[in-house]
Tab-separated table of C-alpha atoms and ligand atoms in Angstrom:
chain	number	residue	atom	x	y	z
A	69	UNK	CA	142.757	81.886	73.114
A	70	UNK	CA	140.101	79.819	70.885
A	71	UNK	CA	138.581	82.228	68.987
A	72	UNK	CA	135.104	80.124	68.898
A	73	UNK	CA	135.057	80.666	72.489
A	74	UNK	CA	135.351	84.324	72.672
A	75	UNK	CA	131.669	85.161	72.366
A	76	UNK	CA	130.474	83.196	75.191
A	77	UNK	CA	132.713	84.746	77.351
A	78	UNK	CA	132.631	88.555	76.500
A	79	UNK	CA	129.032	88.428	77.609
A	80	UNK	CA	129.045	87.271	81.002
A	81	UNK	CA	132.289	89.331	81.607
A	82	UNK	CA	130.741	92.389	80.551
A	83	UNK	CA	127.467	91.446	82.909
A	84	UNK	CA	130.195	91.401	86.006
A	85	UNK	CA	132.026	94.669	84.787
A	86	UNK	CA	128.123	96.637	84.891
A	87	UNK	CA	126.931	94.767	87.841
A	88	UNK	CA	130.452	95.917	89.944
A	89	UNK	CA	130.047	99.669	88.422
A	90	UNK	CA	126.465	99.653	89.400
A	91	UNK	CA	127.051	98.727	93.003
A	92	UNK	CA	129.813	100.915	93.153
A	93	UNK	CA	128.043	103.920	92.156
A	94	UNK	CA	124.969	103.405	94.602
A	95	UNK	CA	127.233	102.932	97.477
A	96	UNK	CA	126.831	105.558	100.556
A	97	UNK	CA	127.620	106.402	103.710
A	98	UNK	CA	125.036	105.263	106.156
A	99	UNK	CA	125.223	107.127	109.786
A	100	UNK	CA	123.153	106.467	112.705
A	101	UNK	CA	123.492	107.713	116.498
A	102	UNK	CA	122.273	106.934	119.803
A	103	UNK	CA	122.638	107.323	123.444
A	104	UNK	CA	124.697	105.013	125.045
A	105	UNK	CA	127.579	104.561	127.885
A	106	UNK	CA	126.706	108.212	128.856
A	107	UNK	CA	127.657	109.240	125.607
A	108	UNK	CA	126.705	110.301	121.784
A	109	UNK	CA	127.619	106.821	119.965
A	110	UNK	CA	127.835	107.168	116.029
A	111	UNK	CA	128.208	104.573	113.499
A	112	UNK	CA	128.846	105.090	109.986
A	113	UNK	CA	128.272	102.453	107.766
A	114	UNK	CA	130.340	102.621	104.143
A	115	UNK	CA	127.562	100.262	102.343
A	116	UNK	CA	126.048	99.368	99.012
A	117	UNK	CA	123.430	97.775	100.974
A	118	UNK	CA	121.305	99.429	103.118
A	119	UNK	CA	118.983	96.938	104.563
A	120	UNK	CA	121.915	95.079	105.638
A	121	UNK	CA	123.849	97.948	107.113
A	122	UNK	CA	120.499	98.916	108.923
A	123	UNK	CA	119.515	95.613	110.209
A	124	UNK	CA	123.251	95.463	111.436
A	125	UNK	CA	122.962	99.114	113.194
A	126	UNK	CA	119.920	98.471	114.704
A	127	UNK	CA	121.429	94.816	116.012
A	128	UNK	CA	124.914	96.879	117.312
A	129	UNK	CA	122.732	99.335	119.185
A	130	UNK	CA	120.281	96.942	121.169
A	131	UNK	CA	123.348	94.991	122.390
A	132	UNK	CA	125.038	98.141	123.561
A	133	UNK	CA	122.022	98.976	125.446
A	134	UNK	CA	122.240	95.427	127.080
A	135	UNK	CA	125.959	95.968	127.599
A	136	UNK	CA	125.366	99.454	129.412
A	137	UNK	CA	122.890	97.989	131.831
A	138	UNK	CA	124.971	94.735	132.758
A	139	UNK	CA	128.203	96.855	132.739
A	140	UNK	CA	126.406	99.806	134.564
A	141	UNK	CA	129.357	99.955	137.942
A	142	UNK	CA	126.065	101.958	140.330
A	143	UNK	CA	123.054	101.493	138.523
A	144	UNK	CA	121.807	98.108	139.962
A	145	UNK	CA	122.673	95.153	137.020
A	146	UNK	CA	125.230	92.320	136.479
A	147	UNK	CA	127.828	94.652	137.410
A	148	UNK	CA	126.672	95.808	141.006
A	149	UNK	CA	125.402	92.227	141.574
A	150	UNK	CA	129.109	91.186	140.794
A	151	UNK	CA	130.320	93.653	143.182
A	152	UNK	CA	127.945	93.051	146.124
A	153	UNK	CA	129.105	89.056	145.575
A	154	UNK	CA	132.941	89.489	145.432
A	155	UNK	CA	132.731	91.796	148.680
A	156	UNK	CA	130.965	88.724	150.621
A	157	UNK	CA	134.080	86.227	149.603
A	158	UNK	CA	132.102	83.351	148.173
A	159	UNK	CA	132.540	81.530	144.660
A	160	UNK	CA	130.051	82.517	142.656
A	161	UNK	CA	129.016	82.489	138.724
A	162	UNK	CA	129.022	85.830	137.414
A	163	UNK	CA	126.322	87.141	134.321
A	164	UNK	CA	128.014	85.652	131.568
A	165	UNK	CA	128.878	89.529	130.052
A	166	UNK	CA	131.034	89.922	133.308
A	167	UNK	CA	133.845	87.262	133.611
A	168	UNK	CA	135.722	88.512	130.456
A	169	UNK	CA	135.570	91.909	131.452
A	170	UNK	CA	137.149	90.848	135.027
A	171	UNK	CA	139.795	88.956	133.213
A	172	UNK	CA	140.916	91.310	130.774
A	173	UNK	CA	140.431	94.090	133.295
A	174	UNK	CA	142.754	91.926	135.724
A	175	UNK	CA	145.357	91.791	133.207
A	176	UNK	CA	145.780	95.130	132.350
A	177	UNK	CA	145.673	96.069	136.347
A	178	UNK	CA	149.051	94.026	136.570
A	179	UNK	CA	149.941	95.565	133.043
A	180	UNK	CA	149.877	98.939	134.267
A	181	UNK	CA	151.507	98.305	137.451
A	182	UNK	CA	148.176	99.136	139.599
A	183	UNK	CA	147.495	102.698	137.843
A	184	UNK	CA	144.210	101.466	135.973
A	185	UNK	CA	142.337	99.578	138.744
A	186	UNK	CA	138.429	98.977	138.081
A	187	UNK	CA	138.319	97.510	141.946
A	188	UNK	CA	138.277	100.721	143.301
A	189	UNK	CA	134.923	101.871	142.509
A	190	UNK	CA	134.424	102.938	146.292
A	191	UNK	CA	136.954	105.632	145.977
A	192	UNK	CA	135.726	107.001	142.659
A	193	UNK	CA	132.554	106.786	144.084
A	194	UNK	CA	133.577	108.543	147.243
A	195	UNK	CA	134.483	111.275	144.700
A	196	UNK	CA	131.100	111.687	143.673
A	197	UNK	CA	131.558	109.955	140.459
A	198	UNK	CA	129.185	107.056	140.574
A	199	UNK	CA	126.268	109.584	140.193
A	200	UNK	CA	124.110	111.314	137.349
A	201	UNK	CA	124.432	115.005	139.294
A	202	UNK	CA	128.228	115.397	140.501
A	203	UNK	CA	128.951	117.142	144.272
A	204	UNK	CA	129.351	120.822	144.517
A	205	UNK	CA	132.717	119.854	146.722
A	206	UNK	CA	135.540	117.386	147.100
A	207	UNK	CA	135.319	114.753	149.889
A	208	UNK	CA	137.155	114.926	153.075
A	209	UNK	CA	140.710	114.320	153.183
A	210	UNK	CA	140.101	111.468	156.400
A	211	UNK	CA	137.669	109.399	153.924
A	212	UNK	CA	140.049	109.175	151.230
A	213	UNK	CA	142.859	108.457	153.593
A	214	UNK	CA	140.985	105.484	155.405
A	215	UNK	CA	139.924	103.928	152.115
A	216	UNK	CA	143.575	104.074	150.645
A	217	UNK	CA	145.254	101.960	153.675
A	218	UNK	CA	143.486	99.011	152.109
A	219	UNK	CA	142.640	99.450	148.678
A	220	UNK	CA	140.823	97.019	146.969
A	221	UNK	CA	142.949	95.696	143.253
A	222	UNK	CA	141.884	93.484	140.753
A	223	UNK	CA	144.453	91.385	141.824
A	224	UNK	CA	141.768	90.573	145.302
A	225	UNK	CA	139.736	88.472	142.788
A	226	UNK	CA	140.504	84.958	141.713
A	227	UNK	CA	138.869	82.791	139.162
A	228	UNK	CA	138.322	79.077	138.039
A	229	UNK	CA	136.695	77.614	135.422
A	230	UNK	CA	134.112	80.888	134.975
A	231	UNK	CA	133.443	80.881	138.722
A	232	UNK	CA	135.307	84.012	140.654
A	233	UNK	CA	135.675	85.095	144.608
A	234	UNK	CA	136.594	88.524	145.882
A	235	UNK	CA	139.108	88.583	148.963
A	236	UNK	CA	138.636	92.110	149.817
A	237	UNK	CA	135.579	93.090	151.859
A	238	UNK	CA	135.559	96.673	149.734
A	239	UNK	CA	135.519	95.446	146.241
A	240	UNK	CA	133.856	97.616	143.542
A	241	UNK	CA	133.927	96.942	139.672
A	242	UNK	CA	134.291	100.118	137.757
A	243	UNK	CA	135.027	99.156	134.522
A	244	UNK	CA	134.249	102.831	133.306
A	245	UNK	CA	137.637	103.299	132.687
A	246	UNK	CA	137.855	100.291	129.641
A	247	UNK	CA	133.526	99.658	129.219
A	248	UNK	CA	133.497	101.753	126.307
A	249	UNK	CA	136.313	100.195	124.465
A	250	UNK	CA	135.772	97.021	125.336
A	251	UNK	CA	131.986	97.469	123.372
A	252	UNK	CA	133.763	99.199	120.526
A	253	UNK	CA	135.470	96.095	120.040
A	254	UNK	CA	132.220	93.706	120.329
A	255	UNK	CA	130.818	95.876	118.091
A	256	UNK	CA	133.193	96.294	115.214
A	257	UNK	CA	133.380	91.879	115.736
A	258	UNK	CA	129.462	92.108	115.559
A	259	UNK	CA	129.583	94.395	112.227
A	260	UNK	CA	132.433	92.063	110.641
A	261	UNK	CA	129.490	89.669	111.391
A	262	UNK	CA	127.291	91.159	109.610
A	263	UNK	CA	128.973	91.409	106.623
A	264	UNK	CA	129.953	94.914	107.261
A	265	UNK	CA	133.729	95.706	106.355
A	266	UNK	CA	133.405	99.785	106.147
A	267	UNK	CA	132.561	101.537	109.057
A	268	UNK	CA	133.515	104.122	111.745
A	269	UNK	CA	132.245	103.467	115.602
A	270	UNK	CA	132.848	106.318	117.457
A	271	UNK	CA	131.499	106.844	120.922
A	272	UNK	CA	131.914	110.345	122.156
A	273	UNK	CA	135.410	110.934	120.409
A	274	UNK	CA	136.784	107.386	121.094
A	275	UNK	CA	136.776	105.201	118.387
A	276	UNK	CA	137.418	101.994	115.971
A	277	UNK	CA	137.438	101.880	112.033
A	278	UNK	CA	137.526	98.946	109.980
A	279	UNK	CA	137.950	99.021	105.892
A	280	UNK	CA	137.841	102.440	104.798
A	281	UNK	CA	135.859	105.683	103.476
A	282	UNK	CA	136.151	105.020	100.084
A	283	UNK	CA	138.446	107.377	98.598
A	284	UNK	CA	140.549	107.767	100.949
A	285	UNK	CA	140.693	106.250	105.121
A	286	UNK	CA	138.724	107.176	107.969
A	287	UNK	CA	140.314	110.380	109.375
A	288	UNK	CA	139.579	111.259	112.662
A	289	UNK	CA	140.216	114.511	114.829
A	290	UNK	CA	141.828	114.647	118.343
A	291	UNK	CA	139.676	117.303	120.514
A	292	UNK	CA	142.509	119.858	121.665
A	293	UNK	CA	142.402	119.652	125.737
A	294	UNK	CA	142.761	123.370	126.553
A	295	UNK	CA	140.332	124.920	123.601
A	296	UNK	CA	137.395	124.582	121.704
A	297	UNK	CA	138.624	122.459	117.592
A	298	UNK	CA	140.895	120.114	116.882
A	299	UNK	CA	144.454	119.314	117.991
A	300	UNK	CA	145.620	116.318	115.301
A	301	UNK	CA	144.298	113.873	113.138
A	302	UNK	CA	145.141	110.843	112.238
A	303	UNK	CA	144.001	108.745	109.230
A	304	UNK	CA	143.061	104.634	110.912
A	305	UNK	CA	144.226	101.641	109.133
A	306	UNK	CA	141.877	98.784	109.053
A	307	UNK	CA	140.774	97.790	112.274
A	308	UNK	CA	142.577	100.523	114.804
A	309	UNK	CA	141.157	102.287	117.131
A	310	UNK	CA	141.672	105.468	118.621
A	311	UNK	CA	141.003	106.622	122.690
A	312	UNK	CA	141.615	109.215	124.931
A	313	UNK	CA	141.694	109.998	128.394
A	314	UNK	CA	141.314	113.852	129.511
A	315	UNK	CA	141.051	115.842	132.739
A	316	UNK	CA	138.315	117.741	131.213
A	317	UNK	CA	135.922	115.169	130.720
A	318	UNK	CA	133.876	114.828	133.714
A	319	UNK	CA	134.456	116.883	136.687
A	320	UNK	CA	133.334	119.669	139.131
A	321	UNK	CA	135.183	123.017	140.299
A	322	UNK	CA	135.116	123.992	143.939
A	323	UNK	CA	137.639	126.819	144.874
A	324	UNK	CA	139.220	127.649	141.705
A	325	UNK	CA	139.939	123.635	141.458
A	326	UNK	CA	138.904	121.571	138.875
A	327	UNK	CA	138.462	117.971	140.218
A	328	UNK	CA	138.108	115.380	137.725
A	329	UNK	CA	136.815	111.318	137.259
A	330	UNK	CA	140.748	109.542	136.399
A	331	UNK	CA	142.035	109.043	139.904
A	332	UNK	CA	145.343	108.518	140.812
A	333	UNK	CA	145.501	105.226	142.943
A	334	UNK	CA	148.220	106.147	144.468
A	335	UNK	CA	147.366	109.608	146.104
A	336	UNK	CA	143.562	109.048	145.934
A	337	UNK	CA	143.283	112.260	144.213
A	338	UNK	CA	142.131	113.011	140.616
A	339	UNK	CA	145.177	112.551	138.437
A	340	UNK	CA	147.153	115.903	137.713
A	341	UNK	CA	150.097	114.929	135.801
A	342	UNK	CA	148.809	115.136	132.387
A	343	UNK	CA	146.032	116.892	131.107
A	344	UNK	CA	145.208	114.493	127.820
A	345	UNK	CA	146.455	111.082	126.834
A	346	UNK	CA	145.744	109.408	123.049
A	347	UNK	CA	146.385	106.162	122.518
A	348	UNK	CA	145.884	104.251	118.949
A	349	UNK	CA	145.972	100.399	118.918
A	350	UNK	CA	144.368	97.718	117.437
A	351	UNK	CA	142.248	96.605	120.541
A	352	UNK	CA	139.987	98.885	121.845
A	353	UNK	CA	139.854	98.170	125.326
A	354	UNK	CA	143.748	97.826	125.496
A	355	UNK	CA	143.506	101.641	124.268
A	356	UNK	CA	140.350	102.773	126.426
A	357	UNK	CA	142.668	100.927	129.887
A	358	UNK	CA	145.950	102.557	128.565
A	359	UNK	CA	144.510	105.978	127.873
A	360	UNK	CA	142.663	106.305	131.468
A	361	UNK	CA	146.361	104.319	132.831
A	362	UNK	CA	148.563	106.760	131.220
A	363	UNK	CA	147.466	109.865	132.357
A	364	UNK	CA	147.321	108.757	136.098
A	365	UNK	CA	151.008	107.988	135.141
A	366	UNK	CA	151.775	111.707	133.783
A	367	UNK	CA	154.380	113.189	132.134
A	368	UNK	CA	157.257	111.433	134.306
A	369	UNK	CA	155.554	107.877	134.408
A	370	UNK	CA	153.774	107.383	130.797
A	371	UNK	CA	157.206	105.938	129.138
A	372	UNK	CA	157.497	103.147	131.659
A	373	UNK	CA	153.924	102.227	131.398
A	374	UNK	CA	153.421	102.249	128.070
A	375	UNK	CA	155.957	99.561	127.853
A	376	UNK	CA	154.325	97.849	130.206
A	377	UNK	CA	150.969	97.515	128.545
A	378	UNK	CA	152.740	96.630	125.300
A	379	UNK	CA	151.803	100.268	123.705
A	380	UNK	CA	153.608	102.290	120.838
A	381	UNK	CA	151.420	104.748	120.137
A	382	UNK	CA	150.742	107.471	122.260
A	383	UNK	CA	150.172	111.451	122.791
A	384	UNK	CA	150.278	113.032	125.589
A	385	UNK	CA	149.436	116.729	126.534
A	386	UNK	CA	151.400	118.127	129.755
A	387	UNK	CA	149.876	121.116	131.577
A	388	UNK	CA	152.616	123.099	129.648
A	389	UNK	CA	150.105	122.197	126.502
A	390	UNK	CA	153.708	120.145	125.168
A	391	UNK	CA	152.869	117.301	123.151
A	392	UNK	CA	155.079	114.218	124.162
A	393	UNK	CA	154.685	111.239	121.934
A	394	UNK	CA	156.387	108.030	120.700
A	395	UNK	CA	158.077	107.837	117.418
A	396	UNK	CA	155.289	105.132	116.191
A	397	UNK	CA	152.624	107.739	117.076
A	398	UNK	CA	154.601	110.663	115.271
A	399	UNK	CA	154.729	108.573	111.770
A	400	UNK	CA	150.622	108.721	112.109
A	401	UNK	CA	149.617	111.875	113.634
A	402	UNK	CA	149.041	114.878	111.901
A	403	UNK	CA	149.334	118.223	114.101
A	404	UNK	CA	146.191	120.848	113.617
A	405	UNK	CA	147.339	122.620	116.516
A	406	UNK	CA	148.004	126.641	115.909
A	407	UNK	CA	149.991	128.148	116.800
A	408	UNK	CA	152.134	124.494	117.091
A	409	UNK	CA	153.409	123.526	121.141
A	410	UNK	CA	156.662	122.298	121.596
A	411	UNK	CA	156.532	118.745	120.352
A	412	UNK	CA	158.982	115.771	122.385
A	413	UNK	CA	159.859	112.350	120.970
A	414	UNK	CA	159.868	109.916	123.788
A	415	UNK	CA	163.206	108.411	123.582
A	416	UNK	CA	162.694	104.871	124.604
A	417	UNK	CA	159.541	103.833	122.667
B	692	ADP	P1	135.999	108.402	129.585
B	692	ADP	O1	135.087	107.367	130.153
B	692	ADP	O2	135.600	109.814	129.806
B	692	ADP	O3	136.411	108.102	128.173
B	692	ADP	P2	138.216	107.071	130.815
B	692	ADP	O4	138.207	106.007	129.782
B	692	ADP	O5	139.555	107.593	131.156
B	692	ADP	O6	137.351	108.311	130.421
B	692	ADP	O7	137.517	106.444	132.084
B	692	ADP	C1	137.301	107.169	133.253
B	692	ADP	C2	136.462	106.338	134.197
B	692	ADP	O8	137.233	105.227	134.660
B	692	ADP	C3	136.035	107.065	135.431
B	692	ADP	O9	134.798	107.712	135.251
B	692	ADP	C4	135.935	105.968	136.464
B	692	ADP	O10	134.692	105.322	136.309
B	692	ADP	C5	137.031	105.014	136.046
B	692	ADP	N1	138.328	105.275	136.683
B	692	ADP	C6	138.768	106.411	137.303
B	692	ADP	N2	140.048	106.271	137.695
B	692	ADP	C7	140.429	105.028	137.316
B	692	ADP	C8	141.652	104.287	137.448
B	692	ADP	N3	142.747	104.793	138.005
B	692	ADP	N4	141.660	103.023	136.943
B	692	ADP	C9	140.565	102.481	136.359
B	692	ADP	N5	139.418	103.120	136.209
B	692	ADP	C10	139.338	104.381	136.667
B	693	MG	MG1	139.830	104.838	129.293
């Protein structure tokens, strides 16, 4: 190097050195919570500056109060509009939050063979689900009967060009079953935006993580199904997201039977053939869809869906508390569970 040249250069360079050390050492982590999609959303915010990280926070969580009005499948909005308009058979132009969520949620319907349908809202609703204050009993067996000889899919709605037109007189969107992870995704695009590339969205357990911690990645605990703590963890790579489905998440008990919000399209009855599902993917709604999907499958069906819906990471808990899981899944999980269940490798994924 010129030697005449080395002053003018040691100066500047040891400006960028301080200014980097600086902004390392006031960096933090930034959390904030509200109420949203019937849940406790968090966001944590790995910043060194907090005006941006708050102006982005307060940005995420006025949108997500948006989405959970327009998305809202009984509380009248976009969504119940949508519903009332695809029952009547006409083409219409849905709220412009709506027609991806149809699409995607049409997708994954033929993706998971039928199991995750957000058309049937009148049956979960028939179960007392589309309410603040569940029933203090099931409904009768006649009701659920007549509404299963012609149940509505997401496969009864057509679209072209943005417009869409139900042909099934007993259309309802619930989109309950992918809402949340579709907004996890908008909002982790919506952070990127904002020149956020550390941070943890977690609503109510199911989450997305993009960049890291700092030391070391964003770890994040699986709620055991039967108990009260933790039954893995798993550290996230950038961008991943993790969701689960359970049987103890919403529900009511009438004679010493627990009856719970994933129903089984097939029997019209909550889902009994798992009691948990994880699933960790890159796209949050894929994983929200595929969680809720999985467990209707069970313990005899998950292999065969997963497959379908293009996932290779997943945990189930049977109502043995066995852990089943795919070898892609075992590489990341970490077990917390004590004493440890009888653990099976799903051959085929
Ligand atoms: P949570 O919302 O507790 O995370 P899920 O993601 O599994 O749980 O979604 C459950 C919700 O999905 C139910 O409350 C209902 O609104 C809707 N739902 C129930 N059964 C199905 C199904 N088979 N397919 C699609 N959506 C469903
Ligand atoms: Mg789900």
């Amino acid at each position: 190097m010129n030697k005449a040249l080395r002053p003018r250069w040691i100066l500047p360079g040891l400006a960028i050195v301080l200014l980097s050390l600086s902004a390392c050492q006031s960096e933090e982590v930034l959390s904030r919570q509200s109420f949203v999609f019937g849940t406790l959303v968090e966001v944590k915010i790995r910043t060194s500056d907090r005006d941006q990280a708050i102006d982005a926070i307060n940005t995420l969580f006025s949108r997500f109060d948006k989405l959970h009005s327009n998305w809202h499948a009984w509380k009248p909005g976009a969504m119940t509009d949508t519903s009332a308009k695809l029952s009547q058979g006409e083409w219409f132009t849905p709220a412009a939050s709506i027609t991806p969520v149809l699409e995607y949620s049409q997708q994954l319907y033929r993706d998971s063979r039928g199991l995750f349908n957000p058309a049937m809202g009148r049956l979960v609703a028939l179960w007392g689900f589309h309410a603040d204050t569940l029933p203090d009993k099931p409904p009768e067996k006649s009701a659920i009967d007549s509404i299963l000889l012609d149940l509505p899919g997401m496969d009864d709605i057509e679209f072209n060009n943005g417009r869409v037109r139900g042909h099934h007189p007993h259309i309802v969107i619930d989109a309950g079953g992918m809402a949340k992870g579709y907004a996890v995704n908008m909002g982790i695009e919506l952070l990127r935006r904002h020149g956020i590339s550390n941070a943890l969205l977690n609503a109510g357990g199911d989450l997305c993580g993009i960049g890291s911690r700092g030391d070391r990645a964003w770890r994040v605990g699986i709620r055991h199904p039967n108990r009260q703590g933790v039954l893995a963890s798993i550290d996230l790579s950038d961008g991943e997201c993790v969701f689960t489905s359970g049987d103890y998440e919403r529900g009511y008990d009438y004679e010493n039977h627990h009856y719970h919000h994933i129903i089984d399209p097939r029997t019209g009855y909550p889902a009994d053939g798992a009691v948990s599902v994880t699933v960790l993917h890159p796209n949050g709604a894929l994983a929200d869809a595929a969680s809720t999907a999985l467990l209707v499958a069970g313990v005899d069906g998950w292999q065969e869906i997963a497959e379908s819906m293009n996932i290779d990471k997943v945990l189930l808990v049977d109502h043995q508390g066995r852990l089943h899981m795919t070898a892609g899944m075992q590489k990341r999980v970490v077990i917390r569970d004590n004493p440890p269940q009888e653990i099976i490798i799903a051959p085929q994924i």
